[in-house]
Amino acid sequence: MERSDSLPNLALTPPHDSNIPLTVLVSTRAVIFDNDDNLVVSPATLTLSPQTGTIISILPSILPPSSFPPNTNYVDHSPLLLLPGLVDAHVHLNEPGRTEWEGFETGTKAAASGGVTTVIDMPLNAIPPTTTVAGLNEKIKAAQGQCWVDVGFYGGIIPGNADELLPLVNAGVRGFKGFLIESGVDEFPAVSSSDVSLAMTTLANSPTTLMFHAEMIPPISASVGDDVQVSEPPLAPSGPLTSYSTFLSSRPPSFETYAIEEVLSLAHLAPKLQLHIVHLSAVEAIPLLRKARQKGVKITAETCFHYLALASEDIAEGDTRHKCCPPIRSSLNRDGLWAELSNPDSVLQTIVSDHSPCTPELKLLPEALGHACGAPVVHKEMKGVNGELITKEEALEKERGDFFASWGGISSVGLGLPILWTEATIRSSSISSISILDVVRLCAINTSKQVGLSHKKGALRPGMDADVCVFDDQATFILGREQMLFRNKVSPYQGREMRGVVKETWVRGSKVFERGAENGGFVSKGGAAGKLILEKRKL
């Protein structure tokens, strides 16, 4: 990471005399920057100000309690890791409009329980979407008083909203997302190349990021008509609709490479604009992005926890908890993503959750899986994806475990750190493994940079927000429903053994979550004290 003159120095002398109560967190292991601005694991003393919400000082050693005023809240977390709070730059909170899927309160509580201190909400699947300033204002109104971590917002690009883009920049959105294939929700249609061109020229000189769901149906395809979330099966399916291999074969890597080539063909229209590919799945896309970056195109990509932890050949018949788009691909593809992450010149700059939940009914789970996930037995009409009412008879006619008819999305907000650390530990002897320093870089430093918040989020530095994750990297647990704090307890990780437990989460100098404490661990004296990030982006 390049050093910015605006970033504070590592060590500032902690106050020895203060009338204002301080919080001091120490540990034999903390991920901080040394005096040469290298990210290291070091003993550290972090002095936080609950009043300003910022880090006062960081020293690369452990000072005793006697070094501080008697009213100091001093906590020694040794040998646990002190990490910067994670920044999940891809989360669907769905409120207002689809709060039965997720909401600000449940989604941000889940985030806090996993050491995530900042989430950036996607412009869909709320109603209205964040494609206008009015839509953004509706989200802001809905979020008030509900957020347990800090929340920022993306805007969306859809056909016909080009005049809203600059006003949304001024209103504080952290970037924009568009779909190159139908999103599956009526209020967020796909954009054409002319829409993308207009968005690029409109935002060409703005401090923002233009992001793409990069799937397009190639001219020659067996999957004509596929949408991202819920679709008709291909004209000639390769097998049963309840078989994951049938679904996977309907969305080959060419969907991703074709879409990325389309984006790259237009990049010359806005050479200063940062472009970004969300949730990259197919390794075949990596050479395209590397070549473009070598030519000077400003483009990055993210991948997701599920592409790094799951593999297509392990997905059981009808287990639609694994459905997402782009799809989870083979273990060989997964290995390729890990290899790219370990590349010093990786095009994969960030790892995010892409938490995209729905109600259990919309997953069309087979009966046994549905019962384990708490899916109710259909005994009355239910609400469809786009608000349509589905009768009991219509619902019962739908085939359980149909990977095409079920909603696509993986629920995992707040679980990313143990998911990633579990897989990294399994791969610890491999050259493609990553260290805790890489986790911080990919899930905090770089994600904050992606959304223009690297001046205050994503790193432990004096002067920055005092967002801290206390992480036990040795503890293990079996993921059950009780650890899933998002609204609907439907996740492909249920029943898996995980390594790594978040013990505490601090947001701007205040402890909001402590595992095992009363009230489900949510100990913030001020309740849901997360802030909405609405400052105009500068970086």
Coordinates of C-alpha atoms in Angstrom, one line a residue:
M1 CA 0.0 0.0 0.0
E2 CA 1.4 3.4 -1.0
R3 CA 2.1 5.7 1.9
S4 CA -0.1 8.8 2.0
D5 CA 1.1 12.0 3.5
S6 CA -2.3 12.4 5.1
L7 CA -1.8 9.2 7.1
P8 CA -0.6 9.6 10.7
N9 CA 2.6 8.2 12.0
L10 CA 2.8 4.9 13.9
A11 CA 3.7 6.0 17.4
L12 CA 2.4 9.0 19.2
T13 CA 3.1 9.3 22.9
P14 CA 0.1 8.1 24.9
P15 CA -1.4 10.6 27.4
H16 CA -0.2 10.0 30.9
D17 CA -2.5 12.6 32.4
S18 CA -6.0 12.9 31.2
N19 CA -9.3 13.8 32.7
I20 CA -11.1 12.1 29.9
P21 CA -11.4 8.3 30.4
L22 CA -9.4 6.4 27.9
T23 CA -9.6 2.8 26.6
V24 CA -6.3 0.9 26.2
L25 CA -6.2 -2.4 24.4
V26 CA -2.9 -4.4 24.5
S27 CA -1.8 -7.7 23.1
T28 CA 1.3 -9.6 22.3
R29 CA 0.0 -9.8 18.8
A30 CA -1.6 -6.9 16.8
V31 CA -1.6 -6.2 13.1
I32 CA -0.1 -2.7 12.8
F33 CA 2.3 -0.8 10.7
D34 CA 6.0 -0.4 11.6
N35 CA 8.1 2.7 11.2
D36 CA 8.8 1.8 7.5
D37 CA 5.0 1.4 6.9
N38 CA 5.2 -2.3 6.6
L39 CA 2.3 -4.3 7.9
V40 CA 3.5 -6.5 10.7
V41 CA 2.3 -8.6 13.6
S42 CA 3.7 -7.0 16.7
P43 CA 3.1 -6.5 20.4
A44 CA 1.1 -3.3 20.7
T45 CA -0.6 -0.8 23.0
L46 CA -3.6 0.9 21.4
T47 CA -4.9 3.9 23.1
L48 CA -8.5 4.8 22.1
S49 CA -10.7 7.8 22.7
P50 CA -14.4 6.8 23.2
Q51 CA -15.1 10.5 23.0
T52 CA -13.7 11.2 19.6
G53 CA -14.0 7.7 18.4
T54 CA -10.4 7.6 17.1
I55 CA -7.1 6.0 17.9
I56 CA -4.9 8.3 20.0
S57 CA -1.7 6.3 19.8
I58 CA -0.2 3.0 18.9
L59 CA 3.1 1.8 20.4
P60 CA 4.8 -1.4 19.3
S61 CA 5.2 -2.7 22.8
I62 CA 3.0 -3.5 25.8
L63 CA 2.8 -0.7 28.4
P64 CA 1.6 -1.6 31.9
P65 CA -1.6 -0.2 33.4
S66 CA 0.5 2.1 35.6
S67 CA 1.5 4.1 32.4
F68 CA -2.1 5.5 32.2
P69 CA -4.4 7.5 34.4
P70 CA -6.3 5.5 37.0
N71 CA -9.6 6.0 35.2
T72 CA -8.4 4.2 32.1
N73 CA -10.2 1.1 30.8
Y74 CA -7.2 -1.1 30.3
V75 CA -7.7 -4.6 28.8
D76 CA -4.9 -7.1 28.0
H77 CA -6.1 -9.4 25.2
S78 CA -2.8 -11.4 24.9
P79 CA -2.3 -13.7 23.1
L80 CA -5.4 -12.9 20.9
L81 CA -4.9 -10.9 17.8
L82 CA -5.9 -7.2 17.6
L83 CA -7.0 -6.5 14.0
P84 CA -8.5 -3.5 12.4
G85 CA -12.3 -3.8 12.1
L86 CA -13.1 -5.4 8.7
V87 CA -14.8 -3.5 5.9
D88 CA -17.3 -5.6 4.0
A89 CA -17.7 -3.7 0.8
H90 CA -20.5 -5.9 -0.7
V91 CA -23.6 -6.5 1.4
H92 CA -27.3 -6.6 0.6
L93 CA -29.3 -5.3 3.5
N94 CA -32.6 -5.1 1.5
E95 CA -34.3 -2.4 3.7
P96 CA -36.8 -0.9 3.0
G97 CA -39.0 -3.0 0.8
R98 CA -37.7 -6.6 1.4
T99 CA -37.1 -6.5 5.1
E100 CA -38.4 -10.0 5.4
W101 CA -35.1 -11.0 3.7
E102 CA -32.8 -8.8 5.8
G103 CA -32.7 -5.5 7.5
F104 CA -30.3 -2.9 8.9
E105 CA -30.6 -4.2 12.5
T106 CA -30.1 -7.9 11.9
G107 CA -27.6 -7.4 9.1
T108 CA -25.4 -5.1 11.1
K109 CA -25.6 -7.2 14.2
A110 CA -24.4 -10.1 12.2
A111 CA -21.6 -8.0 10.9
A112 CA -20.5 -6.8 14.4
S113 CA -20.5 -10.4 15.7
G114 CA -17.9 -11.2 13.0
G115 CA -15.5 -8.3 13.5
V116 CA -16.9 -6.3 10.6
T117 CA -17.2 -2.6 11.7
T118 CA -18.2 -1.1 8.3
V119 CA -20.5 -2.5 5.7
I120 CA -21.4 -0.9 2.3
D121 CA -24.9 -1.6 1.3
M122 CA -25.6 -2.6 -2.3
P123 CA -28.2 -0.5 -4.4
L124 CA -30.5 -3.5 -4.7
N125 CA -32.5 -5.4 -3.4
A126 CA -34.3 -2.8 -1.4
I127 CA -37.4 -1.1 -2.7
P128 CA -36.8 1.6 -3.9
P129 CA -33.3 0.8 -5.1
T130 CA -30.5 3.4 -4.6
T131 CA -30.7 4.6 -8.2
T132 CA -31.9 8.1 -7.3
V133 CA -31.2 10.6 -4.5
A134 CA -34.8 10.0 -3.4
G135 CA -34.1 6.3 -3.2
L136 CA -31.0 7.0 -1.1
N137 CA -33.0 9.2 1.2
E138 CA -35.5 6.4 1.8
K139 CA -32.6 4.1 2.8
I140 CA -31.2 6.7 5.1
K141 CA -34.6 7.2 6.7
A142 CA -35.0 3.4 7.2
A143 CA -31.5 2.9 8.6
Q144 CA -31.8 5.6 11.4
G145 CA -31.2 4.1 14.8
Q146 CA -30.9 0.5 13.6
C147 CA -27.2 0.1 12.7
W148 CA -24.8 -1.6 15.1
V149 CA -21.8 -0.8 12.8
D150 CA -21.1 2.0 10.4
V151 CA -22.9 1.8 7.1
G152 CA -22.2 3.3 3.7
F153 CA -24.2 3.1 0.5
Y154 CA -23.6 2.4 -3.2
G155 CA -25.6 3.9 -6.0
G156 CA -26.9 1.9 -8.9
I157 CA -26.8 2.4 -12.7
I158 CA -29.9 1.3 -14.6
P159 CA -31.3 2.4 -18.0
G160 CA -32.4 6.0 -17.8
N161 CA -30.8 7.2 -14.5
A162 CA -27.7 8.9 -15.8
D163 CA -28.9 12.3 -14.6
E164 CA -29.0 10.9 -11.0
L165 CA -25.4 9.8 -10.9
L166 CA -23.6 13.0 -10.1
P167 CA -26.2 14.1 -7.5
L168 CA -25.7 10.6 -5.9
V169 CA -21.9 11.3 -5.8
N170 CA -22.6 14.6 -4.1
A171 CA -25.0 12.8 -1.7
G172 CA -22.1 10.5 -0.5
V173 CA -22.5 7.2 -2.2
R174 CA -19.2 5.2 -2.2
G175 CA -19.5 3.9 -5.8
F176 CA -22.0 2.6 -8.4
K177 CA -23.0 -0.9 -9.5
G178 CA -24.7 -2.1 -12.7
F179 CA -25.7 -5.5 -14.0
L180 CA -24.7 -6.6 -17.5
I181 CA -27.4 -9.4 -17.2
E182 CA -30.8 -9.2 -15.7
S183 CA -30.6 -8.9 -11.9
G184 CA -33.8 -10.9 -11.2
V185 CA -35.6 -8.0 -9.5
D186 CA -37.9 -5.8 -11.6
E187 CA -36.7 -2.5 -10.2
F188 CA -33.1 -3.0 -11.1
P189 CA -32.9 -3.9 -14.9
A190 CA -29.7 -4.7 -16.7
V191 CA -27.7 -2.0 -18.5
S192 CA -26.7 -2.1 -22.2
S193 CA -23.4 -1.0 -23.6
S194 CA -24.9 2.4 -24.4
D195 CA -26.0 2.8 -20.8
V196 CA -22.5 1.8 -19.6
S197 CA -20.9 4.3 -22.0
L198 CA -23.1 7.1 -20.7
A199 CA -22.4 6.2 -17.1
M200 CA -18.6 6.2 -17.8
T201 CA -18.6 9.6 -19.5
T202 CA -20.9 11.0 -16.8
L203 CA -18.6 9.8 -14.0
A204 CA -15.3 10.2 -15.9
N205 CA -13.9 12.8 -13.6
S206 CA -15.7 11.9 -10.3
P207 CA -14.0 10.4 -7.2
T208 CA -15.9 7.2 -7.4
T209 CA -15.8 3.5 -8.5
L210 CA -18.0 2.0 -11.3
M211 CA -18.6 -1.6 -10.6
F212 CA -20.1 -4.4 -12.7
H213 CA -21.9 -7.7 -12.1
A214 CA -19.9 -9.2 -15.0
E215 CA -22.0 -11.9 -16.6
M216 CA -23.4 -11.7 -20.1
I217 CA -24.9 -14.4 -22.3
P218 CA -22.4 -15.0 -25.2
P219 CA -23.9 -14.9 -28.7
I220 CA -23.8 -18.7 -28.9
S221 CA -25.1 -20.2 -25.7
A222 CA -27.4 -23.0 -24.5
S223 CA -28.6 -20.7 -21.7
V224 CA -30.6 -18.1 -23.6
G225 CA -32.9 -16.3 -21.2
D226 CA -31.1 -16.9 -18.0
D227 CA -31.4 -14.2 -15.4
V228 CA -29.1 -13.8 -12.4
Q229 CA -31.4 -14.9 -9.6
V230 CA -34.5 -16.8 -10.7
S231 CA -34.7 -18.1 -14.3
E232 CA -36.2 -20.6 -16.6
P233 CA -34.0 -23.6 -17.3
P234 CA -31.9 -23.7 -20.5
L235 CA -33.6 -24.8 -23.7
A236 CA -31.8 -28.1 -23.4
P237 CA -30.7 -28.7 -19.8
S238 CA -27.7 -30.9 -19.4
G239 CA -29.3 -32.9 -16.6
P240 CA -31.9 -32.7 -13.8
L241 CA -32.7 -29.2 -12.6
T242 CA -32.0 -30.4 -9.0
S243 CA -28.4 -31.3 -10.0
Y244 CA -25.9 -28.6 -9.3
S245 CA -23.9 -29.8 -12.3
T246 CA -26.8 -28.8 -14.6
F247 CA -26.9 -25.4 -13.1
L248 CA -23.2 -24.9 -13.3
S249 CA -23.0 -26.0 -17.0
S250 CA -25.7 -23.3 -17.8
R251 CA -23.4 -20.5 -16.6
P252 CA -19.9 -21.3 -18.0
P253 CA -16.9 -19.1 -17.5
S254 CA -17.6 -17.5 -20.9
F255 CA -20.4 -15.6 -19.2
E256 CA -17.9 -13.8 -17.1
T257 CA -15.1 -13.3 -19.7
Y258 CA -17.6 -12.0 -22.3
A259 CA -18.9 -9.4 -19.9
I260 CA -15.4 -8.3 -18.8
E261 CA -14.4 -7.9 -22.4
E262 CA -17.4 -5.7 -22.9
V263 CA -16.4 -3.5 -19.9
L264 CA -12.8 -3.3 -21.1
S265 CA -13.8 -2.3 -24.6
L266 CA -15.4 0.8 -23.2
A267 CA -12.8 1.7 -20.6
H268 CA -11.1 4.2 -22.9
L269 CA -14.2 6.5 -22.5
A270 CA -13.2 7.3 -18.9
P271 CA -9.4 6.5 -18.4
K272 CA -9.3 8.2 -15.0
L273 CA -12.4 6.4 -13.6
Q274 CA -11.8 3.4 -11.3
L275 CA -13.6 0.3 -12.6
H276 CA -14.2 -2.8 -10.6
I277 CA -15.6 -6.3 -11.2
V278 CA -17.7 -7.6 -8.3
H279 CA -17.7 -11.2 -7.2
L280 CA -15.3 -12.7 -9.8
S281 CA -15.7 -16.4 -9.9
A282 CA -14.0 -17.8 -13.1
V283 CA -10.2 -17.9 -13.2
E284 CA -10.4 -17.6 -16.9
A285 CA -11.2 -13.9 -16.4
I286 CA -7.9 -13.2 -14.5
P287 CA -5.6 -13.0 -17.6
L288 CA -8.0 -10.5 -19.2
L289 CA -7.8 -8.2 -16.2
R290 CA -4.1 -8.5 -15.8
K291 CA -3.4 -7.6 -19.4
A292 CA -5.7 -4.6 -19.1
R293 CA -4.0 -3.4 -15.9
Q294 CA -0.6 -3.8 -17.6
K295 CA -1.9 -1.5 -20.3
G296 CA -2.9 1.1 -17.7
V297 CA -6.6 0.4 -17.4
K298 CA -7.8 1.3 -13.9
I299 CA -9.6 -1.9 -13.1
T300 CA -9.7 -4.2 -10.1
A301 CA -11.7 -7.2 -9.0
E302 CA -13.0 -8.8 -5.9
T303 CA -13.8 -12.4 -5.1
C304 CA -16.0 -13.8 -2.3
F305 CA -15.6 -16.1 0.7
H306 CA -17.8 -18.7 -0.9
Y307 CA -15.7 -19.0 -4.1
L308 CA -12.7 -19.6 -1.9
A309 CA -14.3 -22.1 0.5
L310 CA -16.8 -24.1 -1.5
A311 CA -16.5 -26.3 -4.6
S312 CA -19.1 -27.5 -7.1
E313 CA -18.3 -31.2 -6.8
D314 CA -19.2 -31.1 -3.1
I315 CA -22.7 -29.7 -3.5
A316 CA -25.4 -32.2 -2.8
E317 CA -28.5 -32.9 -4.9
G318 CA -31.0 -30.1 -4.4
D319 CA -28.9 -28.1 -1.9
T320 CA -29.9 -24.7 -3.2
R321 CA -28.2 -22.9 -0.3
H322 CA -25.2 -23.0 -2.6
K323 CA -26.9 -21.2 -5.5
C324 CA -25.4 -17.8 -6.5
C325 CA -24.4 -16.1 -9.6
P326 CA -21.7 -16.3 -10.9
P327 CA -21.8 -19.9 -9.6
I328 CA -19.5 -21.7 -7.3
R329 CA -17.2 -23.5 -9.6
S330 CA -14.8 -26.5 -9.3
S331 CA -12.2 -27.2 -6.7
L332 CA -9.6 -26.6 -9.4
N333 CA -11.1 -23.2 -10.1
R334 CA -11.0 -22.5 -6.4
D335 CA -7.3 -23.4 -6.2
G336 CA -6.7 -21.0 -9.1
L337 CA -8.4 -18.1 -7.1
W338 CA -6.2 -18.9 -4.1
A339 CA -3.1 -18.9 -6.3
E340 CA -4.1 -15.5 -7.7
L341 CA -4.5 -14.1 -4.2
S342 CA -0.9 -15.0 -3.3
N343 CA 0.3 -13.3 -6.5
P344 CA 2.1 -10.0 -5.6
D345 CA 0.5 -8.5 -8.7
S346 CA -3.0 -10.0 -8.1
V347 CA -6.0 -8.6 -9.9
L348 CA -8.1 -9.7 -6.9
Q349 CA -7.7 -6.8 -4.6
T350 CA -10.5 -7.5 -2.1
I351 CA -12.5 -10.3 -0.6
V352 CA -16.1 -9.6 0.4
S353 CA -19.2 -11.6 1.5
D354 CA -21.8 -10.6 -1.1
H355 CA -24.3 -11.4 1.6
S356 CA -27.5 -11.8 -0.5
P357 CA -30.2 -13.4 1.6
C358 CA -33.8 -14.2 1.0
T359 CA -36.6 -15.9 2.9
P360 CA -36.2 -19.7 3.3
E361 CA -39.3 -20.3 1.1
L362 CA -37.6 -18.7 -1.9
K363 CA -34.7 -21.1 -1.7
L364 CA -37.0 -24.0 -2.5
L365 CA -35.0 -26.3 -0.2
P366 CA -35.8 -30.0 0.0
E367 CA -37.9 -30.8 3.1
A368 CA -35.0 -32.1 5.2
L369 CA -32.8 -29.1 4.5
G370 CA -35.7 -26.7 4.9
H371 CA -36.5 -28.1 8.3
A372 CA -32.8 -27.6 9.4
C373 CA -32.9 -24.0 8.2
G374 CA -36.2 -23.2 9.8
A375 CA -38.2 -23.0 6.6
P376 CA -41.9 -23.0 7.4
V377 CA -44.2 -25.6 5.9
V378 CA -46.2 -23.9 3.2
H379 CA -49.8 -23.6 4.4
K380 CA -50.8 -20.3 2.9
E381 CA -50.0 -17.9 0.1
M382 CA -46.4 -16.5 0.1
K383 CA -44.7 -13.5 -1.3
G384 CA -42.5 -13.9 -4.4
V385 CA -39.3 -12.2 -5.4
N386 CA -41.0 -9.2 -7.0
G387 CA -43.9 -9.0 -4.5
E388 CA -46.3 -11.2 -6.4
L389 CA -48.5 -13.4 -4.3
I390 CA -47.9 -17.1 -4.8
T391 CA -50.8 -19.4 -3.8
K392 CA -50.3 -22.4 -1.6
E393 CA -51.1 -24.6 -4.6
E394 CA -48.6 -22.8 -6.8
A395 CA -45.9 -23.0 -4.1
L396 CA -46.4 -26.7 -3.6
E397 CA -46.1 -27.3 -7.4
K398 CA -42.6 -25.8 -7.4
E399 CA -40.0 -28.5 -7.4
R400 CA -37.9 -28.6 -4.2
G401 CA -34.2 -28.2 -4.9
D402 CA -34.6 -26.7 -8.4
F403 CA -31.4 -24.7 -8.8
F404 CA -33.0 -22.6 -11.6
A405 CA -36.2 -21.6 -9.9
S406 CA -34.7 -20.9 -6.4
W407 CA -33.3 -17.5 -5.4
G408 CA -29.6 -17.1 -5.9
G409 CA -27.5 -15.7 -3.1
I410 CA -25.2 -16.8 -0.2
S411 CA -25.8 -15.6 3.3
S412 CA -22.5 -15.0 5.2
V413 CA -22.2 -11.5 6.6
G414 CA -20.2 -11.7 9.8
L415 CA -18.9 -15.2 9.0
G416 CA -16.2 -14.1 6.5
L417 CA -13.3 -14.0 8.9
P418 CA -13.7 -17.6 10.2
I419 CA -14.6 -18.9 6.7
L420 CA -11.4 -17.4 5.2
W421 CA -9.2 -18.3 8.1
T422 CA -10.4 -21.9 8.1
E423 CA -9.5 -22.3 4.5
A424 CA -6.2 -20.5 4.9
T425 CA -5.3 -22.8 7.8
I426 CA -6.1 -25.9 5.7
R427 CA -3.8 -24.5 3.0
S428 CA -1.1 -23.3 5.4
S429 CA 1.5 -25.6 3.9
S430 CA 0.7 -24.5 0.4
I431 CA 2.4 -21.7 -1.5
S432 CA -1.1 -20.4 -2.3
S433 CA -2.1 -19.8 1.4
I434 CA -2.4 -16.4 2.9
S435 CA -1.4 -15.0 6.3
I436 CA -3.3 -12.9 8.8
L437 CA -1.5 -9.9 7.2
D438 CA -3.1 -10.8 3.9
V439 CA -6.5 -11.2 5.5
V440 CA -6.2 -7.6 6.9
R441 CA -5.0 -6.3 3.5
L442 CA -7.8 -8.0 1.5
C443 CA -10.7 -7.5 3.9
A444 CA -9.9 -4.2 5.6
I445 CA -7.2 -2.0 4.1
N446 CA -8.1 -2.6 0.4
T447 CA -11.8 -2.8 0.9
S448 CA -11.7 0.6 2.7
K449 CA -9.7 2.0 -0.2
Q450 CA -12.2 0.6 -2.7
V451 CA -14.9 2.7 -1.2
G452 CA -12.8 5.8 -0.5
L453 CA -12.5 5.4 3.2
S454 CA -8.8 4.6 3.7
H455 CA -8.4 7.9 5.5
K456 CA -10.5 6.6 8.4
K457 CA -11.3 2.9 8.1
G458 CA -9.5 -0.4 7.6
A459 CA -6.3 0.0 9.5
L460 CA -4.9 0.6 13.0
R461 CA -3.3 4.0 12.8
P462 CA -3.3 7.0 15.1
G463 CA -6.0 9.5 14.1
M464 CA -8.2 6.9 12.3
D465 CA -11.5 5.5 13.6
A466 CA -10.9 3.2 16.6
D467 CA -12.5 0.1 14.9
V468 CA -10.9 -3.0 16.4
C469 CA -11.6 -6.8 16.1
V470 CA -10.3 -9.1 18.8
F471 CA -9.7 -12.4 17.1
D472 CA -8.9 -15.8 18.6
D473 CA -7.2 -17.5 15.6
Q474 CA -6.9 -20.9 17.4
A475 CA -10.4 -21.4 18.6
T476 CA -12.8 -23.7 16.6
F477 CA -16.6 -24.0 16.6
I478 CA -19.3 -25.8 14.6
L479 CA -21.5 -23.3 12.8
G480 CA -25.1 -23.6 14.0
R481 CA -28.2 -21.5 13.7
E482 CA -27.3 -19.7 16.9
Q483 CA -24.2 -18.3 15.3
M484 CA -26.1 -16.9 12.3
L485 CA -27.3 -13.5 13.4
F486 CA -28.6 -12.5 10.0
R487 CA -32.4 -12.6 9.7
N488 CA -32.9 -15.9 7.8
K489 CA -30.7 -18.8 9.0
V490 CA -30.1 -20.2 5.6
S491 CA -26.4 -20.7 4.8
P492 CA -24.3 -23.4 3.1
Y493 CA -21.8 -23.2 6.0
Q494 CA -24.2 -24.6 8.5
G495 CA -22.8 -27.6 10.3
R496 CA -19.2 -26.9 9.2
E497 CA -16.3 -26.7 11.6
M498 CA -14.7 -23.3 11.6
R499 CA -11.4 -22.0 12.9
G500 CA -11.2 -18.5 14.3
V501 CA -13.6 -16.8 16.7
V502 CA -14.2 -13.0 17.1
K503 CA -14.2 -12.3 20.8
E504 CA -14.9 -8.6 20.7
T505 CA -15.8 -5.8 18.2
W506 CA -15.1 -2.1 18.9
V507 CA -16.6 0.6 16.7
R508 CA -15.1 4.1 17.0
G509 CA -13.7 3.4 20.5
S510 CA -16.9 1.7 21.9
K511 CA -17.3 -2.0 22.4
V512 CA -20.4 -3.1 20.6
F513 CA -20.0 -6.9 20.8
E514 CA -18.5 -9.3 23.3
R515 CA -19.0 -13.0 22.7
G516 CA -20.7 -14.7 25.6
A517 CA -22.0 -11.5 27.2
E518 CA -25.6 -10.8 28.0
N519 CA -28.0 -9.5 25.4
G520 CA -26.6 -11.9 22.9
G521 CA -23.2 -10.2 23.2
F522 CA -24.4 -6.8 22.2
V523 CA -23.0 -4.7 25.0
S524 CA -23.0 -1.2 23.5
K525 CA -24.3 1.2 26.2
G526 CA -25.7 3.4 23.5
G527 CA -27.5 0.6 21.7
A528 CA -27.3 0.7 17.9
A529 CA -24.8 3.5 17.6
G530 CA -23.5 2.8 14.1
K531 CA -23.2 5.9 11.9
L532 CA -24.3 6.3 8.3
I533 CA -21.3 7.3 6.1
L534 CA -22.6 10.1 3.9
E535 CA -19.5 12.3 3.5
K536 CA -18.8 13.0 -0.2
R537 CA -16.1 10.7 -1.4
K538 CA -12.8 12.4 -2.2
L539 CA -10.5 9.5 -3.0

